[in-house]
Coordinates of C-alpha atoms and ligand atoms in Angstrom, one line a residue:
M1 CA 0.0 0.1 0.2
N2 CA 1.4 3.1 -0.8
V3 CA 1.1 6.5 1.4
L4 CA 1.4 10.1 0.9
F5 CA 2.2 12.4 3.7
V6 CA 2.1 15.6 4.0
A7 CA 3.5 18.1 7.1
S8 CA 5.6 21.2 7.1
E9 CA 8.7 19.4 9.1
C10 CA 10.0 16.5 9.2
A11 CA 13.0 15.2 11.4
P12 CA 16.0 15.0 11.2
F13 CA 15.9 17.3 8.4
I14 CA 13.4 20.4 9.8
K15 CA 12.3 20.4 13.4
T16 CA 10.6 23.3 15.8
G17 CA 8.5 20.8 17.6
G18 CA 7.1 17.5 18.0
L19 CA 5.3 16.9 14.9
A20 CA 8.8 16.7 13.0
D21 CA 9.7 13.3 15.5
V22 CA 6.7 12.1 14.6
I23 CA 6.4 12.7 10.5
G24 CA 10.4 11.1 10.7
A25 CA 9.4 8.3 12.7
V26 CA 5.6 6.7 11.6
P27 CA 7.2 6.2 8.1
K28 CA 9.8 4.1 9.3
A29 CA 7.6 2.3 11.2
L30 CA 5.1 1.4 8.9
A31 CA 7.9 0.6 6.1
A32 CA 8.7 -2.3 8.9
A33 CA 5.4 -3.6 8.2
G34 CA 5.0 -3.4 4.6
T35 CA 3.9 0.0 3.6
D36 CA 5.5 2.6 1.4
V37 CA 5.3 6.2 2.4
K38 CA 6.7 9.2 0.9
V39 CA 6.8 12.5 2.7
L40 CA 6.0 15.7 1.0
F41 CA 7.4 18.7 2.9
P42 CA 8.9 21.9 1.8
A43 CA 12.4 22.9 0.8
Y44 CA 13.5 25.4 3.2
P45 CA 16.6 26.5 3.0
A46 CA 18.4 24.0 5.5
L47 CA 17.2 21.4 2.6
H48 CA 18.9 22.9 -0.2
A49 CA 21.9 20.9 -0.1
L50 CA 19.7 18.1 -0.3
A51 CA 17.5 18.9 -2.8
A52 CA 20.2 19.3 -5.2
G53 CA 20.8 15.8 -5.4
G54 CA 17.2 15.0 -5.9
R55 CA 15.6 13.6 -8.8
S56 CA 12.7 16.1 -10.1
I57 CA 9.5 13.9 -10.1
R58 CA 7.2 17.0 -11.0
R59 CA 7.2 20.1 -11.9
F60 CA 5.3 23.5 -11.4
D61 CA 4.8 26.8 -14.1
D62 CA 3.4 29.0 -11.7
L63 CA 2.6 27.5 -7.8
F64 CA 0.8 30.5 -5.8
G65 CA 4.0 33.2 -7.4
G66 CA 6.4 31.0 -9.0
K67 CA 7.9 27.9 -11.0
A68 CA 8.3 25.2 -8.5
E69 CA 9.4 21.5 -8.3
V70 CA 9.0 18.1 -6.5
K71 CA 12.1 16.3 -6.2
A72 CA 12.4 12.6 -4.4
I73 CA 15.6 11.7 -2.6
N74 CA 16.1 9.0 -0.4
A75 CA 18.0 9.9 3.1
E76 CA 17.9 9.0 6.7
G77 CA 15.3 5.7 5.9
L78 CA 13.1 7.7 4.3
E79 CA 11.3 8.7 1.0
I80 CA 10.9 12.4 0.7
L81 CA 9.4 14.6 -1.4
L82 CA 11.3 18.0 -1.4
L83 CA 8.7 20.9 -2.3
V84 CA 11.4 23.2 -3.7
A85 CA 9.4 26.1 -4.3
P86 CA 12.4 29.5 -3.2
H87 CA 9.1 32.4 -4.0
L88 CA 7.9 30.5 -0.5
Y89 CA 10.0 28.8 1.5
D90 CA 13.6 30.5 0.7
R91 CA 13.9 32.6 3.9
D92 CA 16.6 32.7 7.0
G93 CA 15.4 31.9 10.1
N94 CA 12.3 30.2 11.9
I95 CA 9.9 28.1 9.4
Y96 CA 6.8 30.1 10.4
L97 CA 8.1 33.2 11.7
G98 CA 9.9 36.5 10.2
P99 CA 12.7 38.0 12.3
D100 CA 9.9 40.4 13.9
G101 CA 8.7 37.2 15.9
Q102 CA 5.6 36.9 13.8
D103 CA 4.1 34.8 11.6
W104 CA 5.2 35.4 7.7
S105 CA 2.4 37.6 6.1
D106 CA 2.0 34.7 3.3
N107 CA 1.8 31.8 5.4
H108 CA -1.8 31.4 3.7
L109 CA -0.1 30.9 0.0
R110 CA 3.5 29.1 1.3
F111 CA 1.3 26.3 2.9
A112 CA -1.9 26.5 0.4
A113 CA 1.2 25.7 -2.1
L114 CA 1.9 22.4 -0.3
G115 CA -1.5 21.3 0.2
C116 CA -1.9 22.0 -3.7
A117 CA 1.2 20.1 -4.1
G118 CA 0.1 17.3 -2.3
A119 CA -3.6 17.3 -4.4
E120 CA -1.7 17.1 -7.8
L121 CA 1.0 14.3 -6.2
A122 CA -2.4 12.9 -4.7
L123 CA -4.6 12.5 -7.8
D124 CA -2.0 12.0 -10.8
G125 CA 1.5 10.5 -9.2
A126 CA 4.4 10.9 -10.2
D127 CA 7.2 8.6 -11.2
G128 CA 5.4 6.0 -11.7
W129 CA 4.3 6.1 -8.0
A130 CA 0.5 7.2 -6.9
P131 CA -0.8 6.6 -3.5
D132 CA -3.4 5.0 -2.0
V133 CA -4.3 6.9 0.8
V134 CA -3.1 10.4 2.1
N135 CA -2.2 11.6 5.5
V136 CA -1.7 15.0 5.8
H137 CA -1.2 16.9 9.1
D138 CA -1.8 19.6 11.2
W139 CA -3.4 23.3 9.4
Q140 CA -0.2 23.5 6.8
A141 CA -1.1 20.6 5.1
G142 CA -5.0 20.9 5.9
L143 CA -6.4 22.5 2.3
L144 CA -4.9 19.3 0.3
P145 CA -8.5 17.8 1.1
A146 CA -10.2 20.7 -0.4
Y147 CA -8.0 21.0 -3.8
L148 CA -9.0 17.4 -4.2
S149 CA -12.9 17.8 -3.4
Q150 CA -12.9 20.8 -5.9
S151 CA -11.1 18.6 -8.3
G152 CA -14.7 17.0 -9.0
R153 CA -11.9 13.8 -9.8
N154 CA -12.4 10.4 -8.1
T155 CA -9.9 11.2 -5.2
P156 CA -7.5 8.8 -2.8
P157 CA -9.0 9.0 0.5
V158 CA -7.6 11.4 3.4
V159 CA -6.9 11.0 7.0
M160 CA -6.2 14.3 9.0
T161 CA -4.0 13.7 11.7
I162 CA -4.1 17.0 14.6
H163 CA -0.8 17.3 16.4
N164 CA -2.6 20.5 18.1
I165 CA -5.6 21.9 17.6
A166 CA -4.3 24.9 19.1
F167 CA -2.8 25.9 15.6
Q168 CA -6.0 25.9 13.4
G169 CA -4.6 28.5 10.1
L170 CA -7.1 31.1 9.9
F171 CA -7.2 33.6 7.1
D172 CA -9.2 36.1 6.0
A173 CA -12.0 35.4 4.0
S174 CA -10.8 37.4 0.9
E175 CA -8.2 35.1 0.4
L176 CA -10.4 32.5 -1.4
A177 CA -9.6 33.4 -4.5
N178 CA -5.6 33.9 -3.9
L179 CA -5.7 30.5 -2.5
K180 CA -7.5 29.0 -5.6
L181 CA -10.2 28.0 -3.9
K182 CA -13.7 27.9 -5.4
G183 CA -16.4 30.1 -4.3
E184 CA -18.3 26.7 -3.3
M185 CA -15.8 26.0 -1.0
F186 CA -16.5 28.9 1.1
A187 CA -19.1 26.8 3.1
A188 CA -19.7 25.3 6.5
D189 CA -18.5 22.0 5.2
G190 CA -15.8 23.6 3.8
V191 CA -13.2 25.6 4.6
E192 CA -15.4 28.4 6.4
Y193 CA -14.9 28.6 9.9
Y194 CA -17.2 31.9 11.4
G195 CA -16.6 33.7 8.2
R196 CA -13.1 33.2 8.2
I197 CA -10.9 30.7 6.4
S198 CA -9.4 27.5 8.3
F199 CA -7.1 25.4 6.9
L200 CA -7.6 23.0 10.0
K201 CA -11.2 23.3 9.9
A202 CA -10.8 22.6 5.6
G203 CA -9.0 19.2 6.6
L204 CA -11.1 17.8 9.3
A205 CA -14.4 18.8 7.4
L206 CA -13.2 16.9 4.3
S207 CA -11.4 14.5 5.5
D208 CA -12.4 10.8 5.3
K209 CA -10.9 9.8 8.6
I210 CA -9.5 11.9 11.7
T211 CA -6.6 11.0 14.0
T212 CA -5.3 12.9 16.8
V213 CA -2.3 11.3 18.8
S214 CA -3.1 10.2 22.0
P215 CA -6.9 8.4 22.9
S216 CA -7.1 10.7 26.3
Y217 CA -6.8 14.0 23.8
A218 CA -9.4 12.7 21.3
C219 CA -12.1 12.5 24.5
E220 CA -11.1 15.8 25.1
L221 CA -11.3 17.2 21.8
L222 CA -14.6 17.0 21.7
T223 CA -15.0 19.4 25.1
P224 CA -14.9 23.1 24.2
E225 CA -12.4 23.8 26.9
F226 CA -9.8 21.1 24.8
G227 CA -11.5 21.6 21.1
M228 CA -10.9 25.3 20.5
G229 CA -13.9 25.9 18.3
L230 CA -13.8 22.8 16.4
D231 CA -15.5 20.4 19.6
G232 CA -19.1 21.1 17.8
L233 CA -17.4 19.6 14.2
L234 CA -15.3 16.6 16.2
R235 CA -18.7 15.4 17.6
E236 CA -20.6 15.5 14.7
R237 CA -17.6 13.2 13.0
R238 CA -17.0 11.6 16.4
S239 CA -17.3 7.8 14.8
D240 CA -14.5 8.8 12.3
L241 CA -11.9 10.2 15.2
S242 CA -9.5 8.1 16.6
G243 CA -6.5 8.5 19.4
I244 CA -3.1 6.8 18.3
L245 CA -0.8 7.7 20.6
N246 CA 2.5 8.8 19.6
G247 CA 5.6 6.7 20.0
I248 CA 9.6 7.5 19.8
D249 CA 12.4 6.4 17.6
L250 CA 14.0 4.0 19.3
E251 CA 16.9 4.3 17.8
T252 CA 17.6 8.2 17.6
W253 CA 16.3 7.9 21.4
N254 CA 18.5 5.1 23.0
P255 CA 20.9 6.1 25.9
E256 CA 23.1 3.2 25.0
S257 CA 24.1 4.1 22.2
D258 CA 22.9 8.0 22.1
P259 CA 26.3 9.7 20.9
H260 CA 25.1 13.1 22.6
L261 CA 25.6 11.4 26.3
V262 CA 29.0 11.1 27.6
E263 CA 28.7 8.0 29.1
S264 CA 26.2 5.3 28.0
Y265 CA 23.9 3.3 29.7
S266 CA 21.0 0.5 30.1
A267 CA 18.6 -0.1 33.0
R268 CA 21.3 -2.6 34.0
S269 CA 24.2 -0.1 34.1
L270 CA 22.5 2.6 35.6
K271 CA 24.8 4.0 37.5
R272 CA 26.8 5.2 34.6
K273 CA 24.4 7.7 34.2
A274 CA 25.5 9.9 36.9
A275 CA 28.3 10.9 34.1
N276 CA 25.8 12.8 32.5
K277 CA 24.4 14.2 35.6
R278 CA 27.9 15.7 36.0
E279 CA 28.1 16.8 32.4
V280 CA 24.6 18.9 32.7
E281 CA 25.8 20.3 36.5
A282 CA 28.9 21.6 34.2
R283 CA 26.9 22.8 31.2
F284 CA 24.1 24.7 33.1
G285 CA 26.6 26.0 35.8
L286 CA 24.7 23.9 38.9
Q287 CA 25.9 22.8 42.2
R288 CA 25.8 18.9 43.3
Q289 CA 22.0 18.8 45.7
D290 CA 21.0 16.0 47.9
G291 CA 17.8 16.3 45.8
P292 CA 16.6 15.3 42.8
L293 CA 17.9 17.2 39.2
F294 CA 14.7 18.1 37.6
C295 CA 14.9 19.4 33.7
V296 CA 12.7 20.9 31.2
V297 CA 13.2 20.7 27.4
S298 CA 10.2 23.0 25.9
R299 CA 9.0 25.2 24.0
L300 CA 8.2 27.9 26.7
T301 CA 4.4 29.3 25.7
S302 CA 1.7 29.1 28.1
Q303 CA 0.4 25.8 26.6
K304 CA 3.3 24.2 28.1
G305 CA 2.3 25.6 31.8
L306 CA 5.9 26.7 32.7
D307 CA 4.7 30.2 34.5
M308 CA 3.0 27.5 36.8
L309 CA 6.7 26.0 37.2
L310 CA 8.3 29.4 38.4
E311 CA 5.8 29.6 41.1
C312 CA 7.0 26.7 42.7
L313 CA 10.5 27.0 42.0
P314 CA 11.2 28.4 45.7
S315 CA 9.5 25.4 47.2
L316 CA 11.8 22.9 44.5
V317 CA 15.3 24.7 45.5
A318 CA 14.6 24.8 49.2
K319 CA 13.9 20.8 49.2
G320 CA 17.5 21.0 47.5
A321 CA 16.6 19.6 44.2
G322 CA 17.6 21.6 41.3
L323 CA 16.4 22.9 37.7
A324 CA 17.8 22.4 34.5
L325 CA 16.2 24.3 31.6
L326 CA 16.5 24.6 28.0
G327 CA 13.7 26.3 25.9
S328 CA 12.8 29.4 23.9
G329 CA 9.5 30.8 23.0
D330 CA 7.6 33.4 24.6
S331 CA 9.8 36.5 25.6
A332 CA 8.6 36.9 29.3
L333 CA 8.9 33.5 30.3
E334 CA 12.3 33.6 28.8
R335 CA 13.3 36.5 30.8
Q336 CA 11.6 35.1 34.2
F337 CA 13.5 31.8 33.8
A338 CA 16.8 33.7 33.5
D339 CA 15.9 35.9 36.0
A340 CA 15.4 32.9 38.7
S341 CA 18.5 31.4 37.6
S342 CA 20.5 34.9 38.9
R343 CA 18.3 34.1 42.1
H344 CA 19.1 30.7 42.4
P345 CA 22.7 30.4 41.3
G346 CA 23.8 26.9 41.4
Q347 CA 20.0 25.3 41.7
V348 CA 18.7 26.7 38.8
G349 CA 20.1 26.5 35.6
V350 CA 18.9 28.0 32.3
I351 CA 19.8 28.1 28.7
I352 CA 17.3 30.1 26.7
G353 CA 17.8 28.2 23.0
Y354 CA 16.7 25.3 20.4
D355 CA 19.8 23.1 21.0
E356 CA 19.1 19.0 20.0
P357 CA 21.8 17.5 21.3
L358 CA 21.9 19.2 24.7
S359 CA 17.8 18.4 24.4
H360 CA 19.5 14.5 24.6
L361 CA 22.3 15.4 27.1
L362 CA 19.4 16.5 29.3
Q363 CA 17.4 13.6 29.3
G364 CA 20.7 11.2 30.4
G365 CA 21.9 13.3 32.6
C366 CA 18.9 14.3 34.6
D367 CA 16.8 12.5 37.4
A368 CA 13.2 13.8 36.8
I369 CA 11.6 16.0 33.5
L370 CA 8.9 18.0 34.4
V371 CA 6.2 18.6 32.2
P372 CA 3.1 20.4 33.7
S373 CA 1.0 21.2 30.0
R374 CA -2.1 23.2 30.3
F375 CA -3.0 20.5 27.2
E376 CA -0.7 18.3 25.9
P377 CA -2.3 16.3 22.4
C378 CA 0.9 13.3 23.7
G379 CA 3.8 14.8 24.3
L380 CA 7.2 13.3 23.2
T381 CA 9.6 14.6 26.3
Q382 CA 8.3 12.6 29.0
L383 CA 8.6 9.9 26.7
Y384 CA 12.1 10.1 26.2
G385 CA 12.1 10.7 30.1
L386 CA 11.0 7.4 30.5
R387 CA 13.2 5.6 27.7
Y388 CA 16.2 7.6 29.5
G389 CA 15.3 6.7 33.3
T390 CA 14.5 10.2 33.7
L391 CA 11.0 10.0 35.3
P392 CA 8.7 12.3 34.3
V393 CA 6.5 14.6 36.3
V394 CA 3.4 15.6 34.4
A395 CA 0.1 17.1 34.0
R396 CA -2.7 14.2 33.9
T397 CA -4.1 15.9 30.2
G398 CA -3.8 14.4 26.8
G399 CA -0.8 12.1 26.1
L400 CA 0.5 12.7 29.5
A401 CA -2.4 10.8 31.1
D402 CA -2.0 8.0 28.6
T403 CA 2.0 7.5 29.4
V404 CA 2.9 8.2 32.7
I405 CA 1.8 6.1 35.8
D406 CA 1.2 7.8 38.6
A407 CA 3.3 7.1 41.4
N408 CA 0.4 6.9 44.2
E409 CA 0.3 4.2 46.4
A410 CA -1.9 1.7 44.7
A411 CA 1.1 2.0 42.2
L412 CA 3.7 1.3 44.2
A413 CA 2.0 -1.7 45.8
A414 CA 1.3 -2.9 42.3
E415 CA 5.0 -2.0 41.4
C416 CA 4.0 -0.9 37.6
A417 CA 5.3 3.4 38.5
T418 CA 6.8 5.1 36.2
G419 CA 6.5 9.1 37.5
F420 CA 4.4 11.0 38.9
Q421 CA 0.9 12.7 37.9
F422 CA -0.8 15.9 38.8
A423 CA -4.1 17.5 38.5
P424 CA -6.1 19.6 38.9
I425 CA -3.9 21.4 36.6
N426 CA -2.4 24.2 39.0
A427 CA 0.9 25.3 40.6
T428 CA -0.3 23.8 44.4
M429 CA -0.7 20.4 42.5
L430 CA 2.8 20.8 41.0
E431 CA 4.3 21.4 44.3
Q432 CA 3.2 18.8 45.5
A433 CA 3.8 16.2 42.8
I434 CA 7.5 18.0 42.9
A435 CA 7.7 17.3 46.8
R436 CA 6.2 13.4 45.8
A437 CA 9.1 13.1 43.8
C438 CA 12.0 14.6 45.7
A439 CA 10.7 12.2 48.8
T440 CA 10.6 9.2 46.8
Y441 CA 14.1 10.0 45.3
R442 CA 15.4 9.7 49.4
Q443 CA 13.9 6.2 48.7
P444 CA 16.5 5.0 46.7
R445 CA 15.5 1.4 46.5
I446 CA 11.5 2.9 45.1
W447 CA 13.0 5.7 42.7
W448 CA 15.9 3.4 40.8
A449 CA 12.8 0.7 40.2
M450 CA 10.5 3.0 38.9
M451 CA 13.9 4.1 36.6
R452 CA 14.2 0.3 35.5
R453 CA 10.3 0.0 35.1
A454 CA 10.3 3.3 33.1
M455 CA 13.3 2.2 30.6
R456 CA 10.5 -1.2 30.3
H457 CA 7.8 1.0 29.5
P458 CA 7.1 0.3 25.5
V459 CA 7.7 3.6 23.8
G460 CA 8.1 2.6 20.6
W461 CA 6.0 3.0 17.3
D462 CA 4.6 -0.9 16.4
A463 CA 1.2 -0.9 18.4
S464 CA 0.8 2.9 16.6
A465 CA 1.8 2.1 13.1
A466 CA -0.6 -1.0 13.1
A467 CA -3.3 1.4 14.3
Y468 CA -2.5 3.6 11.5
E469 CA -2.0 0.5 9.0
A470 CA -5.6 -0.5 9.9
I471 CA -7.0 2.7 9.2
Y472 CA -5.1 3.0 5.6
R473 CA -6.2 -0.4 4.4
S474 CA -9.9 0.4 5.7
L475 CA -10.2 3.3 3.5
A476 CA -8.6 1.8 0.7
A477 CA -10.7 -1.5 0.2
H478 CA -13.8 0.9 0.6
R479 CA -12.5 3.0 -1.8
A480 CA -11.8 -0.4 -4.3
K481 CA -15.4 -1.3 -3.7
G482 CA -16.9 1.8 -4.4
Ligands
ADP1 P1 5.5 20.5 21.0 O1 5.6 19.5 20.0 O2 4.1 21.0 21.4 O3 6.6 21.6 20.9 P2 6.1 17.7 22.1 O4 6.5 17.5 23.7 O5 5.6 16.8 20.8 O6 5.8 19.2 22.3 O7 7.5 17.5 21.3 C1 8.6 18.8 21.5 C2 9.8 18.1 21.0 O8 10.6 19.5 20.7 C3 10.8 17.9 21.5 O9 11.3 16.3 20.2 C4 11.5 18.2 22.7 O10 12.9 17.7 22.8 C5 11.9 19.2 21.1 N1 12.6 20.6 22.1 C6 11.2 21.3 22.3 N2 12.1 22.5 23.2 C7 13.3 22.1 22.5 C8 14.4 23.0 22.4 N3 14.4 24.2 23.2 N4 15.9 22.7 22.3 C9 15.5 20.9 21.9 N5 15.1 20.4 21.7 C10 13.7 21.1 22.0

């Protein structure tokens, strides 16, 4: 079976968050089961060298204002299709934001082009290959089913995957013609959303099946609190919606072979983790503490709940614990964490920025990872934490609730706890969870058993890849019958 993935980022080539990790990992897991996935994403400047070595399989004379082509390359175990469109993607800096920190003003055209090119490939194939199913990811690919729908042709079925419903791709209705959408598409069952155009809504309304990245988030999305205006539509389509838990790439994230650690280790050689802790302390200017060393690896946004962590810092340091934070984003949060590290020298270390190797070292070197998100579709850093024996302390929401087993009395007695959860999601409960983690850390027998158990917790893609494949197969079979 052939599947076309369409997304705005794909690890290890270009990444701003968890979406990229998933797009880079699922095709490999599906390939192992015999499904042929090709991944279409834009050729941003970081991809130029790779694109230069690619084979041109499709050309566009005018794709939203300039010439474009699709180049096919095999790299990093993936079959990738790069959309080369210099007028849209040749920009330095962040792939979504200009130097002023604001969205690129033509983001609607940049990602309409992605959907449009994907639709052309879906309809006509290229290079002797045509998809049986298309899987579009997040708002950036959301217009693809709209272009398929208005083509009036027999089209392959589409799955839309929601990685984060907070990003909806909302644009002014006056852009309809610029987006090359027919007037009839501006309707309640098309791209229209409260008088505007929403790429995400278009994808949700016009795809055949909808998935999201954890079972709990799939339920949460049906509520006004988490559905962010799209809960009504999702309730109507609940029989087409499923939650499939994200996994992680077990090769890239492997404490036994991770090149970014100073010492590799396994569940049987956990003492060697300590060398990585020393390295984290050195890199973050921290002194050795009696309590656990917590880390955060995160975008700094209100979603991630780190303002609550700021409130808890006095109590965290009073317990003899430490914190190493790597993150970037909201400038107020960046400043507040930098201030906190000056207030607690040696106990709170902060590095503002995006640093993939350092994120691995933190997973390898810290005792626990904090993920106090207000909502979290799946979350990946807690999964890396499990794999590295770095116990997750998480808010009980979305994928965090689905992946971490709280160390309550019952779970400890049953010997199945892998971390700490807190709810309701507020600073008081986070502080309590941190206190529980600190208290457990002082009982090394329990802590070490939890570490070993966390490292055994299945966080790979096997089960979830099978779930995606089952959806693709049912859609392809349905189309064949129709
Ligand atoms: P989201 O996609 O909402 O940002 P996820 O937990 O799903 O959250 O994925 C975040 C991904 O980005 C993880 O792979 C994490 O390690 C990585 N990441 C986040 N911030 C940084 C950073 N400052 N430096 C390096 N990696 C980061």
